[in-house]
């Protein structure tokens, strides 16, 4: 259950990063409100998950989902540049998160 919280928190992190861009420096009301809601939800769920999980792997998964998700969303929906290097880099982030999780999951 704690890992599900981390995954949802990571998806919410993607949401708050995208809304941060769409808020244009907090000058647009609805993206700013959405940013705040996503951020509170993301940090809240991560906080709950950290009661049961080691901080290193959980934080890596959370940030990895947020970073990869935000980059992918930007390329698909916001017109961000798509390049082979960017795609390889996203794959490396995901591989690093998986590696960290696998190396620290056994107690």
Backbone atoms as SQL, in Angstrom:
CREATE TABLE atoms (id INTEGER PRIMARY KEY, chain TEXT, resi INTEGER, resn TEXT, atom TEXT, x REAL, y REAL, z REAL);
INSERT INTO atoms VALUES
  (1, 'A', 1, 'UNK', 'N', 0.817, -1.198, 0.000),
  (2, 'A', 1, 'UNK', 'CA', 0.000, 0.000, 0.000),
  (3, 'A', 1, 'UNK', 'C', 0.865, 1.269, 0.000),
  (4, 'A', 2, 'UNK', 'N', 1.984, 1.236, 0.742),
  (5, 'A', 2, 'UNK', 'CA', 2.843, 2.418, 0.818),
  (6, 'A', 2, 'UNK', 'C', 3.432, 2.751, -0.549),
  (7, 'A', 3, 'UNK', 'N', 3.791, 1.720, -1.331),
  (8, 'A', 3, 'UNK', 'CA', 4.336, 1.989, -2.670),
  (9, 'A', 3, 'UNK', 'C', 3.282, 2.579, -3.590),
  (10, 'A', 4, 'UNK', 'N', 2.038, 2.180, -3.422),
  (11, 'A', 4, 'UNK', 'CA', 0.963, 2.784, -4.218),
  (12, 'A', 4, 'UNK', 'C', 0.855, 4.275, -3.899),
  (13, 'A', 5, 'UNK', 'N', 1.002, 4.626, -2.639),
  (14, 'A', 5, 'UNK', 'CA', 0.989, 6.040, -2.246),
  (15, 'A', 5, 'UNK', 'C', 2.123, 6.806, -2.921),
  (16, 'A', 6, 'UNK', 'N', 3.310, 6.200, -2.976),
  (17, 'A', 6, 'UNK', 'CA', 4.451, 6.849, -3.621),
  (18, 'A', 6, 'UNK', 'C', 4.182, 7.050, -5.111),
  (19, 'A', 7, 'UNK', 'N', 3.616, 6.047, -5.757),
  (20, 'A', 7, 'UNK', 'CA', 3.322, 6.155, -7.192),
  (21, 'A', 7, 'UNK', 'C', 2.308, 7.264, -7.457),
  (22, 'A', 8, 'UNK', 'N', 1.240, 7.295, -6.687),
  (23, 'A', 8, 'UNK', 'CA', 0.239, 8.355, -6.862),
  (24, 'A', 8, 'UNK', 'C', 0.857, 9.715, -6.550),
  (25, 'A', 9, 'UNK', 'N', 1.682, 9.786, -5.509),
  (26, 'A', 9, 'UNK', 'CA', 2.365, 11.042, -5.170),
  (27, 'A', 9, 'UNK', 'C', 3.257, 11.496, -6.316),
  (28, 'A', 10, 'UNK', 'N', 3.943, 10.558, -6.967),
  (29, 'A', 10, 'UNK', 'CA', 4.783, 10.896, -8.115),
  (30, 'A', 10, 'UNK', 'C', 3.971, 11.423, -9.283),
  (31, 'A', 11, 'UNK', 'N', 2.814, 10.829, -9.515),
  (32, 'A', 11, 'UNK', 'CA', 1.931, 11.328, -10.584),
  (33, 'A', 11, 'UNK', 'C', 1.420, 12.729, -10.248),
  (34, 'A', 12, 'UNK', 'N', 1.116, 12.957, -8.979),
  (35, 'A', 12, 'UNK', 'CA', 0.704, 14.299, -8.556),
  (36, 'A', 12, 'UNK', 'C', 1.851, 15.295, -8.689),
  (37, 'A', 13, 'UNK', 'N', 3.077, 14.820, -8.497),
  (38, 'A', 13, 'UNK', 'CA', 4.235, 15.695, -8.700),
  (39, 'A', 13, 'UNK', 'C', 4.305, 16.149, -10.158),
  (40, 'A', 14, 'UNK', 'N', 4.044, 15.228, -11.073),
  (41, 'A', 14, 'UNK', 'CA', 3.970, 15.608, -12.487),
  (42, 'A', 14, 'UNK', 'C', 2.915, 16.685, -12.672),
  (43, 'A', 15, 'UNK', 'N', 1.759, 16.503, -12.049),
  (44, 'A', 15, 'UNK', 'CA', 0.681, 17.490, -12.146),
  (45, 'A', 15, 'UNK', 'C', 1.088, 18.852, -11.612),
  (46, 'A', 16, 'UNK', 'N', 1.781, 18.875, -10.463),
  (47, 'A', 16, 'UNK', 'CA', 2.123, 20.203, -9.940),
  (48, 'A', 16, 'UNK', 'C', 3.218, 20.869, -10.750),
  (49, 'A', 17, 'UNK', 'N', 4.112, 20.106, -11.335),
  (50, 'A', 17, 'UNK', 'CA', 5.144, 20.715, -12.183),
  (51, 'A', 17, 'UNK', 'C', 4.534, 21.310, -13.448),
  (52, 'A', 18, 'UNK', 'N', 3.615, 20.583, -14.060),
  (53, 'A', 18, 'UNK', 'CA', 2.949, 21.090, -15.268),
  (54, 'A', 18, 'UNK', 'C', 2.121, 22.325, -14.935),
  (55, 'A', 19, 'UNK', 'N', 1.380, 22.280, -13.840),
  (56, 'A', 19, 'UNK', 'CA', 0.567, 23.440, -13.450),
  (57, 'A', 19, 'UNK', 'C', 1.430, 24.636, -13.087),
  (58, 'A', 20, 'UNK', 'N', 2.614, 24.383, -12.547),
  (59, 'A', 20, 'UNK', 'CA', 3.533, 25.478, -12.252),
  (60, 'A', 20, 'UNK', 'C', 3.895, 26.222, -13.532),
  (61, 'A', 21, 'UNK', 'N', 4.161, 25.474, -14.598),
  (62, 'A', 21, 'UNK', 'CA', 4.443, 26.110, -15.891),
  (63, 'A', 21, 'UNK', 'C', 3.222, 26.854, -16.406),
  (64, 'A', 22, 'UNK', 'N', 2.071, 26.192, -16.353),
  (65, 'A', 22, 'UNK', 'CA', 0.846, 26.799, -16.881),
  (66, 'A', 22, 'UNK', 'C', 0.391, 28.023, -16.085),
  (67, 'A', 23, 'UNK', 'N', 0.859, 28.149, -14.845),
  (68, 'A', 23, 'UNK', 'CA', 0.461, 29.295, -14.022),
  (69, 'A', 23, 'UNK', 'C', 1.147, 30.586, -14.445),
  (70, 'A', 24, 'UNK', 'N', 2.204, 30.470, -15.260),
  (71, 'A', 24, 'UNK', 'CA', 2.963, 31.643, -15.727),
  (72, 'A', 24, 'UNK', 'C', 3.361, 32.539, -14.548),
  (73, 'A', 25, 'UNK', 'N', 4.097, 31.937, -13.624),
  (74, 'A', 25, 'UNK', 'CA', 4.587, 32.695, -12.472),
  (75, 'A', 25, 'UNK', 'C', 3.488, 33.061, -11.499),
  (76, 'A', 26, 'UNK', 'N', 2.524, 32.177, -11.332),
  (77, 'A', 26, 'UNK', 'CA', 1.382, 32.366, -10.437),
  (78, 'A', 26, 'UNK', 'C', 0.509, 33.553, -10.842),
  (79, 'A', 27, 'UNK', 'N', 0.466, 33.862, -12.137),
  (80, 'A', 27, 'UNK', 'CA', -0.381, 34.957, -12.615),
  (81, 'A', 27, 'UNK', 'C', -1.710, 34.459, -13.174),
  (82, 'A', 28, 'UNK', 'N', -1.867, 33.153, -13.327),
  (83, 'A', 28, 'UNK', 'CA', -3.128, 32.568, -13.797),
  (84, 'A', 28, 'UNK', 'C', -3.753, 31.795, -12.633),
  (85, 'A', 29, 'UNK', 'N', -5.006, 32.134, -12.319),
  (86, 'A', 29, 'UNK', 'CA', -5.644, 31.633, -11.107),
  (87, 'A', 29, 'UNK', 'C', -5.796, 30.111, -11.082),
  (88, 'A', 30, 'UNK', 'N', -6.466, 29.533, -12.076),
  (89, 'A', 30, 'UNK', 'CA', -6.787, 28.107, -11.998),
  (90, 'A', 30, 'UNK', 'C', -5.559, 27.199, -12.048),
  (91, 'A', 31, 'UNK', 'N', -4.583, 27.470, -12.904),
  (92, 'A', 31, 'UNK', 'CA', -3.377, 26.637, -12.813),
  (93, 'A', 31, 'UNK', 'C', -2.638, 26.795, -11.477),
  (94, 'A', 32, 'UNK', 'N', -2.713, 27.981, -10.880),
  (95, 'A', 32, 'UNK', 'CA', -2.082, 28.196, -9.576),
  (96, 'A', 32, 'UNK', 'C', -2.796, 27.400, -8.493),
  (97, 'A', 33, 'UNK', 'N', -4.125, 27.400, -8.529),
  (98, 'A', 33, 'UNK', 'CA', -4.896, 26.611, -7.566),
  (99, 'A', 33, 'UNK', 'C', -4.619, 25.120, -7.766),
  (100, 'A', 34, 'UNK', 'N', -4.586, 24.673, -9.025),
  (101, 'A', 34, 'UNK', 'CA', -4.294, 23.266, -9.313),
  (102, 'A', 34, 'UNK', 'C', -2.887, 22.898, -8.845),
  (103, 'A', 35, 'UNK', 'N', -1.917, 23.792, -9.063),
  (104, 'A', 35, 'UNK', 'CA', -0.556, 23.564, -8.574),
  (105, 'A', 35, 'UNK', 'C', -0.573, 23.311, -7.073),
  (106, 'A', 36, 'UNK', 'N', -1.242, 24.181, -6.332),
  (107, 'A', 36, 'UNK', 'CA', -1.271, 24.049, -4.870),
  (108, 'A', 36, 'UNK', 'C', -1.928, 22.739, -4.448),
  (109, 'A', 37, 'UNK', 'N', -3.022, 22.370, -5.100),
  (110, 'A', 37, 'UNK', 'CA', -3.718, 21.128, -4.756),
  (111, 'A', 37, 'UNK', 'C', -2.848, 19.905, -5.060),
  (112, 'A', 38, 'UNK', 'N', -2.232, 19.888, -6.252),
  (113, 'A', 38, 'UNK', 'CA', -1.358, 18.767, -6.611),
  (114, 'A', 38, 'UNK', 'C', -0.156, 18.689, -5.666),
  (115, 'A', 39, 'UNK', 'N', 0.438, 19.832, -5.343),
  (116, 'A', 39, 'UNK', 'CA', 1.610, 19.840, -4.470),
  (117, 'A', 39, 'UNK', 'C', 1.259, 19.335, -3.071),
  (118, 'A', 40, 'UNK', 'N', 0.163, 19.829, -2.511),
  (119, 'A', 40, 'UNK', 'CA', -0.247, 19.363, -1.183),
  (120, 'A', 40, 'UNK', 'C', -0.555, 17.869, -1.192),
  (121, 'A', 41, 'UNK', 'N', -1.243, 17.422, -2.223),
  (122, 'A', 41, 'UNK', 'CA', -1.550, 15.994, -2.325),
  (123, 'A', 41, 'UNK', 'C', -0.294, 15.157, -2.466),
  (124, 'A', 42, 'UNK', 'N', 0.622, 15.602, -3.309),
  (125, 'A', 42, 'UNK', 'CA', 1.850, 14.856, -3.545),
  (126, 'A', 42, 'UNK', 'C', 2.693, 14.748, -2.278),
  (127, 'A', 43, 'UNK', 'N', 2.945, 15.879, -1.635),
  (128, 'A', 43, 'UNK', 'CA', 3.754, 15.856, -0.415),
  (129, 'A', 43, 'UNK', 'C', 3.042, 15.109, 0.712),
  (130, 'A', 44, 'UNK', 'N', 1.729, 15.251, 0.779),
  (131, 'A', 44, 'UNK', 'CA', 0.967, 14.547, 1.810),
  (132, 'A', 44, 'UNK', 'C', 1.057, 13.044, 1.659),
  (133, 'A', 45, 'UNK', 'N', 0.873, 12.541, 0.437),
  (134, 'A', 45, 'UNK', 'CA', 0.953, 11.102, 0.208),
  (135, 'A', 45, 'UNK', 'C', 2.369, 10.581, 0.426),
  (136, 'A', 46, 'UNK', 'N', 3.362, 11.346, -0.013),
  (137, 'A', 46, 'UNK', 'CA', 4.746, 10.931, 0.219),
  (138, 'A', 46, 'UNK', 'C', 5.033, 10.855, 1.715),
  (139, 'A', 47, 'UNK', 'N', 4.542, 11.813, 2.461),
  (140, 'A', 47, 'UNK', 'CA', 4.736, 11.820, 3.912),
  (141, 'A', 47, 'UNK', 'C', 4.132, 10.570, 4.555),
  (142, 'A', 48, 'UNK', 'N', 2.938, 10.207, 4.129),
  (143, 'A', 48, 'UNK', 'CA', 2.296, 9.000, 4.658),
  (144, 'A', 48, 'UNK', 'C', 3.095, 7.747, 4.295),
  (145, 'A', 49, 'UNK', 'N', 3.558, 7.680, 3.052),
  (146, 'A', 49, 'UNK', 'CA', 4.318, 6.512, 2.601),
  (147, 'A', 49, 'UNK', 'C', 5.629, 6.373, 3.364),
  (148, 'A', 50, 'UNK', 'N', 6.246, 7.482, 3.712),
  (149, 'A', 50, 'UNK', 'CA', 7.540, 7.433, 4.399),
  (150, 'A', 50, 'UNK', 'C', 7.443, 6.910, 5.828),
  (151, 'A', 51, 'UNK', 'N', 6.238, 6.773, 6.342),
  (152, 'A', 51, 'UNK', 'CA', 6.076, 6.141, 7.650),
  (153, 'A', 51, 'UNK', 'C', 6.451, 4.661, 7.594),
  (154, 'A', 52, 'UNK', 'N', 6.334, 4.062, 6.404),
  (155, 'A', 52, 'UNK', 'CA', 6.584, 2.618, 6.259),
  (156, 'A', 52, 'UNK', 'C', 7.789, 2.290, 5.383),
  (157, 'A', 53, 'UNK', 'N', 8.283, 3.244, 4.595),
  (158, 'A', 53, 'UNK', 'CA', 9.330, 2.965, 3.612),
  (159, 'A', 53, 'UNK', 'C', 10.623, 3.678, 3.956),
  (160, 'A', 54, 'UNK', 'N', 11.723, 3.139, 3.452),
  (161, 'A', 54, 'UNK', 'CA', 13.009, 3.825, 3.557),
  (162, 'A', 54, 'UNK', 'C', 12.967, 5.083, 2.689),
  (163, 'A', 55, 'UNK', 'N', 13.567, 6.136, 3.163),
  (164, 'A', 55, 'UNK', 'CA', 13.469, 7.421, 2.485),
  (165, 'A', 55, 'UNK', 'C', 14.171, 7.426, 1.123),
  (166, 'A', 56, 'UNK', 'N', 15.330, 6.809, 0.999),
  (167, 'A', 56, 'UNK', 'CA', 16.096, 6.861, -0.252),
  (168, 'A', 56, 'UNK', 'C', 15.344, 6.291, -1.437),
  (169, 'A', 57, 'UNK', 'N', 14.951, 5.020, -1.378),
  (170, 'A', 57, 'UNK', 'CA', 14.226, 4.449, -2.518),
  (171, 'A', 57, 'UNK', 'C', 12.874, 5.124, -2.768),
  (172, 'A', 58, 'UNK', 'N', 12.152, 5.453, -1.699),
  (173, 'A', 58, 'UNK', 'CA', 10.837, 6.088, -1.880),
  (174, 'A', 58, 'UNK', 'C', 10.983, 7.449, -2.545),
  (175, 'A', 59, 'UNK', 'N', 11.943, 8.242, -2.092),
  (176, 'A', 59, 'UNK', 'CA', 12.156, 9.561, -2.671),
  (177, 'A', 59, 'UNK', 'C', 12.612, 9.450, -4.125),
  (178, 'A', 60, 'UNK', 'N', 13.457, 8.459, -4.409),
  (179, 'A', 60, 'UNK', 'CA', 13.919, 8.256, -5.782),
  (180, 'A', 60, 'UNK', 'C', 12.771, 7.896, -6.714),
  (181, 'A', 61, 'UNK', 'N', 11.889, 7.030, -6.265),
  (182, 'A', 61, 'UNK', 'CA', 10.734, 6.666, -7.087),
  (183, 'A', 61, 'UNK', 'C', 9.840, 7.877, -7.297),
  (184, 'A', 62, 'UNK', 'N', 9.585, 8.617, -6.229),
  (185, 'A', 62, 'UNK', 'CA', 8.726, 9.808, -6.310),
  (186, 'A', 62, 'UNK', 'C', 9.286, 10.837, -7.293),
  (187, 'A', 63, 'UNK', 'N', 10.559, 11.159, -7.134),
  (188, 'A', 63, 'UNK', 'CA', 11.152, 12.156, -8.033),
  (189, 'A', 63, 'UNK', 'C', 11.313, 11.616, -9.449),
  (190, 'A', 64, 'UNK', 'N', 11.599, 10.320, -9.565),
  (191, 'A', 64, 'UNK', 'CA', 11.741, 9.724, -10.892),
  (192, 'A', 64, 'UNK', 'C', 10.440, 9.774, -11.682),
  (193, 'A', 65, 'UNK', 'N', 9.349, 9.414, -11.023),
  (194, 'A', 65, 'UNK', 'CA', 8.042, 9.494, -11.682),
  (195, 'A', 65, 'UNK', 'C', 7.741, 10.945, -12.050),
  (196, 'A', 66, 'UNK', 'N', 8.010, 11.848, -11.121),
  (197, 'A', 66, 'UNK', 'CA', 7.739, 13.261, -11.393),
  (198, 'A', 66, 'UNK', 'C', 8.574, 13.811, -12.529),
  (199, 'A', 67, 'UNK', 'N', 9.861, 13.509, -12.526),
  (200, 'A', 67, 'UNK', 'CA', 10.753, 14.027, -13.571),
  (201, 'A', 67, 'UNK', 'C', 10.431, 13.426, -14.933),
  (202, 'A', 68, 'UNK', 'N', 10.322, 12.105, -14.988),
  (203, 'A', 68, 'UNK', 'CA', 10.024, 11.450, -16.263),
  (204, 'A', 68, 'UNK', 'C', 8.632, 11.823, -16.752),
  (205, 'A', 69, 'UNK', 'N', 7.671, 11.829, -15.840),
  (206, 'A', 69, 'UNK', 'CA', 6.298, 12.175, -16.224),
  (207, 'A', 69, 'UNK', 'C', 6.180, 13.597, -16.745),
  (208, 'A', 70, 'UNK', 'N', 6.861, 14.517, -16.085),
  (209, 'A', 70, 'UNK', 'CA', 6.821, 15.911, -16.522),
  (210, 'A', 70, 'UNK', 'C', 7.472, 16.086, -17.889),
  (211, 'A', 71, 'UNK', 'N', 8.606, 15.444, -18.090),
  (212, 'A', 71, 'UNK', 'CA', 9.293, 15.540, -19.387),
  (213, 'A', 71, 'UNK', 'C', 8.436, 14.944, -20.504),
  (214, 'A', 72, 'UNK', 'N', 7.839, 13.799, -20.239),
  (215, 'A', 72, 'UNK', 'CA', 6.989, 13.158, -21.252),
  (216, 'A', 72, 'UNK', 'C', 5.766, 14.010, -21.537),
  (217, 'A', 73, 'UNK', 'N', 5.120, 14.522, -20.496),
  (218, 'A', 73, 'UNK', 'CA', 3.944, 15.386, -20.681),
  (219, 'A', 73, 'UNK', 'C', 4.318, 16.611, -21.507),
  (220, 'A', 74, 'UNK', 'N', 5.441, 17.212, -21.191),
  (221, 'A', 74, 'UNK', 'CA', 5.883, 18.390, -21.932),
  (222, 'A', 74, 'UNK', 'C', 6.100, 18.102, -23.404),
  (223, 'A', 75, 'UNK', 'N', 6.684, 16.957, -23.710),
  (224, 'A', 75, 'UNK', 'CA', 6.926, 16.600, -25.113),
  (225, 'A', 75, 'UNK', 'C', 5.625, 16.280, -25.841),
  (226, 'A', 76, 'UNK', 'N', 4.699, 15.611, -25.163),
  (227, 'A', 76, 'UNK', 'CA', 3.466, 15.182, -25.821),
  (228, 'A', 76, 'UNK', 'C', 2.447, 16.319, -25.931),
  (229, 'A', 77, 'UNK', 'N', 2.306, 17.118, -24.870),
  (230, 'A', 77, 'UNK', 'CA', 1.210, 18.084, -24.827),
  (231, 'A', 77, 'UNK', 'C', 1.625, 19.558, -24.873),
  (232, 'A', 78, 'UNK', 'N', 2.867, 19.872, -24.539),
  (233, 'A', 78, 'UNK', 'CA', 3.258, 21.280, -24.443),
  (234, 'A', 78, 'UNK', 'C', 4.236, 21.725, -25.526),
  (235, 'A', 79, 'UNK', 'N', 4.527, 20.842, -26.453),
  (236, 'A', 79, 'UNK', 'CA', 5.404, 21.210, -27.553),
  (237, 'A', 79, 'UNK', 'C', 6.877, 21.273, -27.202),
  (238, 'A', 80, 'UNK', 'N', 7.271, 20.642, -26.100),
  (239, 'A', 80, 'UNK', 'CA', 8.697, 20.597, -25.768),
  (240, 'A', 80, 'UNK', 'C', 9.442, 19.794, -26.829),
  (241, 'A', 81, 'UNK', 'N', 10.690, 20.142, -27.020),
  (242, 'A', 81, 'UNK', 'CA', 11.529, 19.468, -28.002),
  (243, 'A', 81, 'UNK', 'C', 11.631, 17.978, -27.690),
  (244, 'A', 82, 'UNK', 'N', 11.447, 17.153, -28.713),
  (245, 'A', 82, 'UNK', 'CA', 11.634, 15.710, -28.590),
  (246, 'A', 82, 'UNK', 'C', 12.947, 15.366, -29.281),
  (247, 'A', 83, 'UNK', 'N', 13.824, 14.694, -28.553),
  (248, 'A', 83, 'UNK', 'CA', 15.098, 14.279, -29.140),
  (249, 'A', 83, 'UNK', 'C', 15.455, 12.898, -28.617),
  (250, 'A', 84, 'UNK', 'N', 16.318, 12.229, -29.346),
  (251, 'A', 84, 'UNK', 'CA', 16.774, 10.910, -28.918),
  (252, 'A', 84, 'UNK', 'C', 17.480, 11.003, -27.569),
  (253, 'A', 85, 'UNK', 'N', 18.283, 12.036, -27.382),
  (254, 'A', 85, 'UNK', 'CA', 19.001, 12.196, -26.117),
  (255, 'A', 85, 'UNK', 'C', 18.031, 12.375, -24.950),
  (256, 'A', 86, 'UNK', 'N', 16.980, 13.141, -25.168),
  (257, 'A', 86, 'UNK', 'CA', 15.997, 13.349, -24.105),
  (258, 'A', 86, 'UNK', 'C', 15.298, 12.039, -23.750),
  (259, 'A', 87, 'UNK', 'N', 14.944, 11.257, -24.741),
  (260, 'A', 87, 'UNK', 'CA', 14.270, 9.981, -24.497),
  (261, 'A', 87, 'UNK', 'C', 15.207, 9.000, -23.795),
  (262, 'A', 88, 'UNK', 'N', 16.458, 8.942, -24.238),
  (263, 'A', 88, 'UNK', 'CA', 17.442, 8.076, -23.573),
  (264, 'A', 88, 'UNK', 'C', 17.635, 8.527, -22.130),
  (265, 'A', 89, 'UNK', 'N', 17.685, 9.819, -21.899),
  (266, 'A', 89, 'UNK', 'CA', 17.876, 10.344, -20.546),
  (267, 'A', 89, 'UNK', 'C', 16.704, 9.977, -19.638),
  (268, 'A', 90, 'UNK', 'N', 15.491, 10.057, -20.146),
  (269, 'A', 90, 'UNK', 'CA', 14.314, 9.647, -19.370),
  (270, 'A', 90, 'UNK', 'C', 14.423, 8.163, -19.017),
  (271, 'A', 91, 'UNK', 'N', 14.845, 7.357, -19.975),
  (272, 'A', 91, 'UNK', 'CA', 15.030, 5.921, -19.717),
  (273, 'A', 91, 'UNK', 'C', 16.094, 5.686, -18.654),
  (274, 'A', 92, 'UNK', 'N', 17.149, 6.489, -18.664),
  (275, 'A', 92, 'UNK', 'CA', 18.191, 6.358, -17.650),
  (276, 'A', 92, 'UNK', 'C', 17.687, 6.741, -16.261),
  (277, 'A', 93, 'UNK', 'N', 16.838, 7.759, -16.190),
  (278, 'A', 93, 'UNK', 'CA', 16.236, 8.132, -14.906),
  (279, 'A', 93, 'UNK', 'C', 15.419, 6.956, -14.376),
  (280, 'A', 94, 'UNK', 'N', 14.592, 6.386, -15.232),
  (281, 'A', 94, 'UNK', 'CA', 13.755, 5.252, -14.831),
  (282, 'A', 94, 'UNK', 'C', 14.623, 4.069, -14.417),
  (283, 'A', 95, 'UNK', 'N', 15.666, 3.775, -15.189),
  (284, 'A', 95, 'UNK', 'CA', 16.563, 2.665, -14.851),
  (285, 'A', 95, 'UNK', 'C', 17.258, 2.912, -13.513),
  (286, 'A', 96, 'UNK', 'N', 17.658, 4.141, -13.260),
  (287, 'A', 96, 'UNK', 'CA', 18.305, 4.472, -11.995),
  (288, 'A', 96, 'UNK', 'C', 17.375, 4.287, -10.809),
  (289, 'A', 97, 'UNK', 'N', 16.132, 4.697, -10.969),
  (290, 'A', 97, 'UNK', 'CA', 15.140, 4.527, -9.905),
  (291, 'A', 97, 'UNK', 'C', 14.902, 3.048, -9.633),
  (292, 'A', 98, 'UNK', 'N', 14.767, 2.270, -10.692),
  (293, 'A', 98, 'UNK', 'CA', 14.565, 0.829, -10.533),
  (294, 'A', 98, 'UNK', 'C', 15.784, 0.204, -9.848),
  (295, 'A', 99, 'UNK', 'N', 16.969, 0.582, -10.282),
  (296, 'A', 99, 'UNK', 'CA', 18.182, 0.047, -9.667),
  (297, 'A', 99, 'UNK', 'C', 18.284, 0.385, -8.196),
  (298, 'A', 100, 'UNK', 'N', 17.957, 1.625, -7.833),
  (299, 'A', 100, 'UNK', 'CA', 18.013, 2.009, -6.436),
  (300, 'A', 100, 'UNK', 'C', 16.989, 1.231, -5.625),
  (301, 'A', 101, 'UNK', 'N', 15.822, 1.060, -6.193),
  (302, 'A', 101, 'UNK', 'CA', 14.772, 0.304, -5.500),
  (303, 'A', 101, 'UNK', 'C', 15.196, -1.148, -5.294),
  (304, 'A', 102, 'UNK', 'N', 15.728, -1.764, -6.323),
  (305, 'A', 102, 'UNK', 'CA', 16.135, -3.173, -6.218),
  (306, 'A', 102, 'UNK', 'C', 17.308, -3.361, -5.259),
  (307, 'A', 103, 'UNK', 'N', 18.176, -2.380, -5.187),
  (308, 'A', 103, 'UNK', 'CA', 19.357, -2.527, -4.331),
  (309, 'A', 103, 'UNK', 'C', 19.046, -2.304, -2.852),
  (310, 'A', 104, 'UNK', 'N', 17.936, -1.644, -2.555),
  (311, 'A', 104, 'UNK', 'CA', 17.654, -1.327, -1.154),
  (312, 'A', 104, 'UNK', 'C', 16.368, -1.898, -0.623),
  (313, 'A', 105, 'UNK', 'N', 15.728, -2.802, -1.366),
  (314, 'A', 105, 'UNK', 'CA', 14.400, -3.253, -0.961),
  (315, 'A', 105, 'UNK', 'C', 14.423, -4.391, 0.043),
  (316, 'A', 106, 'UNK', 'N', 15.510, -5.135, 0.128),
  (317, 'A', 106, 'UNK', 'CA', 15.553, -6.268, 1.055),
  (318, 'A', 106, 'UNK', 'C', 16.029, -5.800, 2.442),
  (319, 'A', 107, 'UNK', 'N', 15.341, -6.266, 3.469),
  (320, 'A', 107, 'UNK', 'CA', 15.748, -5.933, 4.849),
  (321, 'A', 107, 'UNK', 'C', 16.267, -7.170, 5.527);
